[in-house]
Amino acid sequence: GDTITVKTLAEKMRINAGEVIKKLMELGTLATINQEIDADTATIVANEMGFEVQVKVELDKEAQLMMKEPEDDAENLRWRPPVVTIMGHVDHGKTSLLDAIRHTHVTASEEGGITQHIGAYQVEHKGRKITFVDTPGHAAFTAMRARGAKVTDIAIVVIAADDGVMPQTVEAINHARAADVPIIVAINKIDKPGADPEKVKRELTEYNLVPEAWGGDTIFVEVSAKEKLNLPELLEMILLVAEVGEFKANPNRAARGTVIEAELDKGRGPVATVLVQNGTLRVGDFIIAGVAYGKVRAMMDYTGRRVSKAGPSTPVEVLGFSGVPPAGELFYTVEDEKFGKQLIDERFTKKREEEFRLSAPKISLDDLFNQ
Ligand code: GDP
Ligand code: MG
C-alpha cells in the first residue's frame, strides 16, 4: 500500500518532525524520522494536527461521471444490511470468529452449500441480515479505500484477552478511524486461563476506546470463537450500531459496488465475488470493473445457490466477466452496451499507454546532452 516517511509528512505539513514523532507516540506508534508509515496512520496524524488529507482516487473521466450518481431521493431509500469487517492482530482470532459466526448462524440447509471459501457471507439475527466481508488483511482495506471504495460500515477489532493490544491492533484502529467507520471491540479467547479482559479495556483507553461502563461510548463484547460464547450478543451489538448508522440504499436502480475477490476458474472462466452496494444486480446486466466487462451470465449467493438478482449489501459470485478484475475494483452496470464497450476500449488504450510508459527507460534531455 501507500506509505510516507515521517520526515516527508512533517515537511508537507511544515511541522517539526519531532512533533510528528511525538504525536505518533501518543497514537501508539513508535517511529523514527526515516520510518515509513502507512497512509491511514499518516492521515490520522495529519488530522490530529489540523490538516485535511485527501485520498487520491484515479479513475478516468468517464468512470468518474458514471460513479457520480444522482442522489437518491429519501423516499427511495430502504434499510440495507450492515457490512462488517473483522480486523485485528495476527492470531487474535479473526478467522475463527468469522467461521464461528458463520457456522452458528447459517442454517443447516445452507451449510451444505458452503464448500469453498468465499470472501463474504450473510447471517440472519432476529430476522435481520448482516453481511460479513473477509478483507484478507489490513493492506487490502487501505487499497480499497485508495480506489475510492468504502466497503465496510462497521469494523470489529478483535483482541485476544490473553495477549492484549498489539501493533496490528493499533493499525486496525487507525484504519477504521481513517475510513470513519464505527468500531466494535470484540475481546476474544475469554475461555483461556490467562484471559484478562479488564486489562485489555485499560489498555484501550489509551486509544480513546472507552467502554460505556467507564463513561465512554465504545461497545465491547467479550467472546470466545472457540467455545462460541456471546456470539448472539456480538450480532445484537452490530445491529444496534447499524440502527444508529441508518445504512440505506436504493434497490431500484442500476447496480454498483466493489469487487471483493476474483480468480480464473478452470471450468467457469473468470469468477468474481462482488458486493452490491447500491441498486440491484441482475443476470443479463452489462457489468464493468476496471478493464473487465461482460454480461452477467449467472450469479451465486454465498451458499452457492443460483440467484437471478442481488440487492444492496448482498455478496454474490458473478460469472460472465471477460477477464479477472482486481480485488477492490469498483464495478457498475451500464444500460447501453455499446457505450459500455466504448468505455472499455478507452480504458484499454489508456492502460496500454501507461504500461508502455512504465516499461520505457526514463531519460531526460539533460541526460542525453550532458554526457
Ligand atoms: P487470525 O490470525 O486472527 O485469523 O487468528 P485465527 O482465527 O487463525 O486464530 C489463531 C489461533 O487462536 C488458532 O489456533 C485458534 O484456534 C485460536 N483461537 C481463536 N479463537 C479462540 C478462542 O476464542 N479461544 C481459544 N482458546 N483459542 C482461540
Ligand atoms: Mg486469519
XYZ file of C-alpha atoms and ligand atoms in Angstrom:
400
model
C 0.000 0.000 0.000
C 0.926 3.691 0.068
C 3.434 4.842 2.649
C 5.182 8.058 3.530
C 8.212 8.710 5.720
C 7.766 10.679 8.921
C 10.219 13.220 7.519
C 8.250 13.812 4.302
C 4.973 14.019 6.171
C 6.440 16.616 8.534
C 7.816 18.607 5.620
C 4.471 18.598 3.855
C 2.827 19.988 6.967
C 5.755 22.336 7.647
C 5.918 20.949 11.142
C 8.976 19.839 13.076
C 9.459 16.082 12.635
C 9.872 15.762 16.408
C 6.298 16.982 16.846
C 5.069 14.363 14.398
C 7.008 11.632 16.195
C 5.506 12.807 19.485
C 2.001 12.720 18.033
C 2.637 9.244 16.620
C 3.733 8.099 20.054
C 0.535 9.454 21.559
C -1.334 7.405 18.996
C 0.587 4.296 19.931
C 3.109 4.131 17.091
C 6.814 4.316 17.777
C 8.542 5.689 14.707
C 11.872 7.202 13.729
C 12.246 10.132 11.365
C 13.074 7.977 8.323
C 10.441 5.363 9.021
C 7.664 4.677 6.541
C 4.167 4.908 7.970
C 1.059 3.740 6.168
C -1.459 6.091 4.570
C -4.085 5.639 7.264
C -1.713 6.360 10.120
C -0.428 9.408 8.255
C -3.999 10.579 7.709
C -4.811 10.341 11.380
C -1.662 12.144 12.467
C -2.328 14.897 9.938
C -5.963 15.179 11.023
C -4.886 15.411 14.645
C -2.581 18.259 13.674
C -5.344 20.129 11.944
C -4.749 19.071 8.347
C -7.150 17.533 5.920
C -5.867 14.673 3.820
C -7.338 13.677 0.530
C -7.011 10.103 -0.595
C -6.173 10.186 -4.284
C -8.637 8.407 -6.480
C -7.529 7.850 -10.029
C -10.449 6.978 -12.198
C -10.777 8.028 -15.772
C -13.170 10.805 -16.532
C -15.895 8.592 -17.900
C -15.803 6.387 -14.841
C -15.987 9.412 -12.598
C -19.023 10.595 -14.472
C -20.656 7.231 -14.140
C -19.811 6.937 -10.486
C -21.214 10.347 -9.778
C -24.685 9.092 -9.174
C -27.630 11.309 -8.775
C -28.590 11.474 -5.126
C -31.291 9.022 -4.251
C -34.470 10.607 -3.013
C -35.047 9.758 0.616
C -38.330 8.069 -0.276
C -36.488 5.560 -2.475
C -34.038 4.529 0.230
C -34.501 1.246 2.035
C -32.761 -0.244 5.040
C -29.920 -2.500 3.933
C -27.858 -4.990 5.941
C -24.741 -3.533 7.570
C -21.446 -4.649 6.034
C -18.993 -5.744 8.689
C -15.237 -6.390 8.544
C -13.208 -8.130 11.221
C -9.728 -6.747 11.831
C -7.034 -7.230 14.430
C -3.616 -8.596 15.274
C -2.481 -11.863 13.740
C -3.627 -14.937 15.693
C -6.109 -12.991 17.808
C -8.915 -14.953 16.162
C -10.261 -13.098 13.104
C -10.710 -16.216 11.003
C -12.026 -18.258 13.930
C -14.593 -15.604 14.738
C -15.751 -15.349 11.118
C -16.058 -19.136 10.982
C -17.793 -19.406 14.349
C -20.399 -16.813 13.389
C -20.946 -18.482 10.048
C -21.366 -21.947 11.487
C -23.610 -20.873 14.325
C -25.898 -18.612 12.402
C -26.175 -20.097 8.975
C -28.974 -22.626 8.842
C -28.100 -26.276 8.422
C -29.624 -26.482 4.950
C -27.448 -23.622 3.781
C -24.379 -25.057 5.438
C -24.096 -27.932 2.967
C -23.808 -25.430 0.154
C -20.721 -23.748 1.540
C -17.984 -25.881 0.139
C -15.205 -23.441 -0.543
C -14.017 -20.230 0.902
C -15.956 -17.226 -0.264
C -14.826 -13.752 0.685
C -18.171 -12.670 2.038
C -21.299 -14.130 3.579
C -24.508 -13.146 5.326
C -26.105 -14.252 8.565
C -29.516 -13.555 9.956
C -30.156 -12.483 13.523
C -33.665 -11.802 14.760
C -34.917 -11.516 11.215
C -32.289 -9.020 10.134
C -29.361 -9.706 7.873
C -25.715 -8.854 8.466
C -23.062 -9.063 5.742
C -19.542 -10.104 6.719
C -16.676 -9.339 4.378
C -13.332 -11.011 4.819
C -10.750 -8.416 3.841
C -7.665 -10.579 3.556
C -5.512 -8.166 5.530
C -5.345 -4.555 6.526
C -3.455 -3.605 3.397
C -6.416 -4.727 1.273
C -8.667 -2.492 3.328
C -6.444 0.510 2.609
C -6.072 -0.418 -1.053
C -9.830 -0.492 -1.457
C -10.149 2.864 0.193
C -7.465 4.336 -2.053
C -9.573 3.282 -5.024
C -12.489 5.178 -3.578
C -14.290 2.085 -2.395
C -15.820 2.176 1.008
C -16.904 -1.354 1.604
C -17.304 -1.535 5.351
C -19.947 0.040 7.561
C -18.708 -1.372 10.851
C -15.273 -2.630 11.914
C -14.910 -5.281 14.558
C -11.499 -5.038 16.166
C -10.611 -8.408 17.653
C -8.202 -8.540 20.571
C -7.122 -11.740 22.304
C -7.820 -11.448 26.010
C -4.580 -13.247 26.851
C -2.424 -11.049 24.651
C -3.838 -7.534 24.706
C -3.208 -4.606 22.386
C -0.540 -5.399 19.785
C 0.888 -3.419 16.834
C -1.680 -4.658 14.315
C -4.448 -3.886 16.801
C -3.371 -0.252 16.702
C -3.120 -0.447 12.918
C -6.678 -1.801 12.739
C -7.977 1.001 14.956
C -6.219 3.554 12.761
C -7.602 2.034 9.570
C -11.141 2.106 10.908
C -10.783 5.682 12.091
C -9.264 6.896 8.840
C -12.193 5.349 6.997
C -14.589 6.900 9.511
C -16.086 3.518 10.348
C -17.563 2.810 13.794
C -15.601 0.290 15.877
C -16.914 -2.562 17.986
C -14.284 -4.175 20.188
C -14.501 -7.944 20.459
C -12.332 -9.270 23.267
C -11.744 -12.845 22.148
C -10.421 -16.031 23.777
C -12.107 -15.343 27.117
C -12.177 -19.120 27.598
C -8.413 -19.188 28.060
C -6.987 -19.445 31.578
C -4.771 -16.388 31.103
C -7.604 -14.214 29.787
C -7.760 -10.729 31.294
C -10.481 -8.679 29.547
C -10.202 -5.855 32.083
C -6.550 -5.370 31.199
C -7.456 -5.127 27.518
C -10.033 -2.457 28.338
C -7.499 -0.499 30.370
C -5.003 -0.668 27.509
C -7.596 0.548 25.007
C -8.420 3.686 26.972
C -5.070 4.964 25.673
C -6.567 4.835 22.205
C -9.773 6.572 23.222
C -11.765 3.362 23.137
C -13.560 3.508 26.460
C -16.404 1.190 27.499
C -19.761 2.693 28.333
C -19.474 1.421 31.896
C -16.411 3.620 32.283
C -18.072 6.691 30.836
C -17.053 6.148 27.234
C -19.088 5.258 24.174
C -17.308 2.211 22.744
C -19.129 -1.078 22.568
C -17.186 -4.030 23.946
C -18.245 -7.650 23.629
C -16.362 -10.454 25.349
C -16.413 -13.542 23.168
C -14.842 -16.888 22.566
C -14.715 -18.030 18.972
C -13.577 -21.426 20.156
C -16.356 -22.017 22.695
C -18.853 -19.949 20.675
C -19.550 -17.702 23.645
C -21.549 -14.446 23.328
C -21.801 -14.556 19.552
C -25.509 -13.581 19.577
C -24.550 -10.614 21.783
C -21.985 -9.551 19.202
C -24.585 -9.735 16.418
C -27.001 -7.797 18.613
C -24.458 -5.001 19.015
C -23.775 -4.933 15.276
C -27.492 -4.409 14.650
C -27.572 -1.699 17.297
C -24.743 0.202 15.619
C -26.440 -0.344 12.252
C -29.618 1.184 13.590
C -27.764 4.307 14.643
C -25.868 4.446 11.332
C -29.082 4.158 9.309
C -27.413 2.349 6.435
C -29.693 2.657 3.438
C -29.647 2.195 -0.314
C -31.965 2.343 -3.291
C -32.694 -1.160 -4.606
C -34.476 0.237 -7.656
C -31.567 1.483 -9.692
C -28.610 0.188 -11.712
C -26.198 -1.734 -9.528
C -22.805 -0.595 -8.386
C -20.396 -1.903 -5.807
C -16.951 -3.378 -5.246
C -15.090 -6.498 -6.317
C -14.137 -8.407 -3.161
C -12.063 -11.093 -4.842
C -11.762 -12.724 -8.246
C -9.988 -15.607 -9.885
C -9.799 -17.584 -13.074
C -11.685 -20.836 -12.637
C -10.666 -23.631 -14.984
C -14.207 -24.644 -15.799
C -16.181 -21.465 -15.308
C -13.793 -18.776 -16.521
C -13.351 -15.533 -14.572
C -15.318 -15.681 -11.300
C -15.692 -12.534 -9.224
C -17.178 -12.164 -5.770
C -18.723 -8.732 -5.702
C -20.539 -6.764 -3.068
C -23.548 -4.886 -4.398
C -23.620 -1.561 -2.562
C -26.428 0.255 -4.289
C -29.087 -0.795 -6.748
C -29.870 -4.332 -7.829
C -27.637 -6.513 -9.978
C -29.433 -8.901 -12.343
C -28.494 -11.740 -14.617
C -28.174 -10.224 -18.095
C -26.860 -6.854 -16.885
C -23.837 -5.405 -18.671
C -21.193 -5.005 -15.984
C -17.853 -3.181 -15.942
C -14.988 -3.428 -13.417
C -11.741 -1.810 -14.494
C -10.993 -3.269 -17.911
C -13.027 -6.404 -17.254
C -16.559 -6.389 -18.559
C -19.335 -8.628 -19.752
C -22.932 -9.669 -19.498
C -23.732 -11.307 -16.166
C -24.205 -14.937 -17.197
C -25.024 -16.364 -13.793
C -24.901 -15.374 -10.143
C -24.490 -17.474 -6.994
C -25.151 -16.396 -3.433
C -22.674 -17.218 -0.640
C -24.142 -20.695 -0.296
C -23.510 -21.468 -3.947
C -27.163 -21.263 -4.912
C -28.062 -19.621 -8.186
C -29.861 -16.304 -7.887
C -31.279 -14.040 -10.575
C -30.792 -10.757 -8.703
C -28.842 -9.280 -5.801
C -29.794 -6.136 -3.908
C -27.814 -3.726 -1.696
C -25.269 -5.265 0.745
C -25.539 -8.650 -0.948
C -22.347 -10.527 -1.836
C -22.588 -12.645 -4.980
C -20.337 -14.615 -7.255
C -20.604 -13.315 -10.788
C -19.882 -15.283 -13.965
C -19.556 -13.593 -17.317
C -16.598 -11.219 -16.952
C -14.180 -11.043 -19.899
C -11.199 -11.071 -17.527
C -10.338 -11.200 -13.843
C -10.962 -7.818 -12.204
C -8.642 -6.924 -9.312
C -9.941 -7.030 -5.734
C -11.036 -3.611 -4.619
C -12.055 -2.510 -8.125
C -15.349 -0.696 -8.359
C -17.995 -2.195 -10.592
C -21.086 -0.739 -12.121
C -23.605 -1.634 -14.741
C -24.469 0.285 -17.881
C -27.716 0.081 -19.755
C -26.202 0.960 -23.098
C -23.926 -1.939 -24.027
C -22.407 -0.023 -26.932
C -21.411 2.821 -24.677
C -20.014 0.317 -22.203
C -17.784 -1.267 -24.853
C -16.571 2.145 -25.985
C -15.634 2.996 -22.423
C -13.725 -0.251 -22.087
C -11.832 0.436 -25.335
C -10.703 3.793 -23.988
C -9.604 2.194 -20.755
C -7.609 -0.455 -22.595
C -5.795 2.152 -24.642
C -5.015 4.163 -21.549
C -3.784 1.098 -19.702
C -1.535 0.084 -22.573
C -0.071 3.583 -22.784
C 0.572 3.510 -19.076
C 2.297 0.145 -19.214
C 4.436 1.394 -22.047
C 5.387 4.470 -20.091
C 6.292 2.379 -17.059
C 8.432 -0.040 -19.025
C 10.217 2.605 -21.105
C 13.592 3.670 -19.726
C 13.452 7.144 -18.301
C 15.948 9.509 -19.907
C 15.699 13.220 -19.555
C 17.048 15.691 -22.086
C 19.756 16.602 -19.605
C 20.945 13.027 -19.540
C 21.146 12.975 -23.309
C 23.096 16.136 -23.795
C 25.329 16.292 -20.729
C 27.443 13.219 -21.278
P -6.308 -14.804 12.966
O -4.852 -14.845 12.591
O -6.646 -13.518 13.664
O -7.226 -15.122 11.838
O -6.478 -15.926 14.113
P -7.086 -17.401 13.978
O -8.553 -17.371 13.866
O -6.331 -18.119 12.930
O -6.732 -17.971 15.416
C -5.400 -18.104 15.883
C -5.315 -19.216 16.910
O -6.096 -18.870 18.061
C -5.873 -20.536 16.417
O -5.067 -21.568 16.893
C -7.273 -20.598 17.016
O -7.701 -21.916 17.225
C -7.054 -19.868 18.324
N -8.297 -19.236 18.801
C -9.086 -18.387 18.098
N -10.136 -18.010 18.858
C -10.001 -18.606 20.057
C -10.773 -18.596 21.262
O -11.803 -17.967 21.399
N -10.280 -19.348 22.301
C -9.144 -20.072 22.207
N -8.760 -20.759 23.278
N -8.410 -20.107 21.088
C -8.818 -19.389 20.011
Mg -6.803 -15.436 9.797
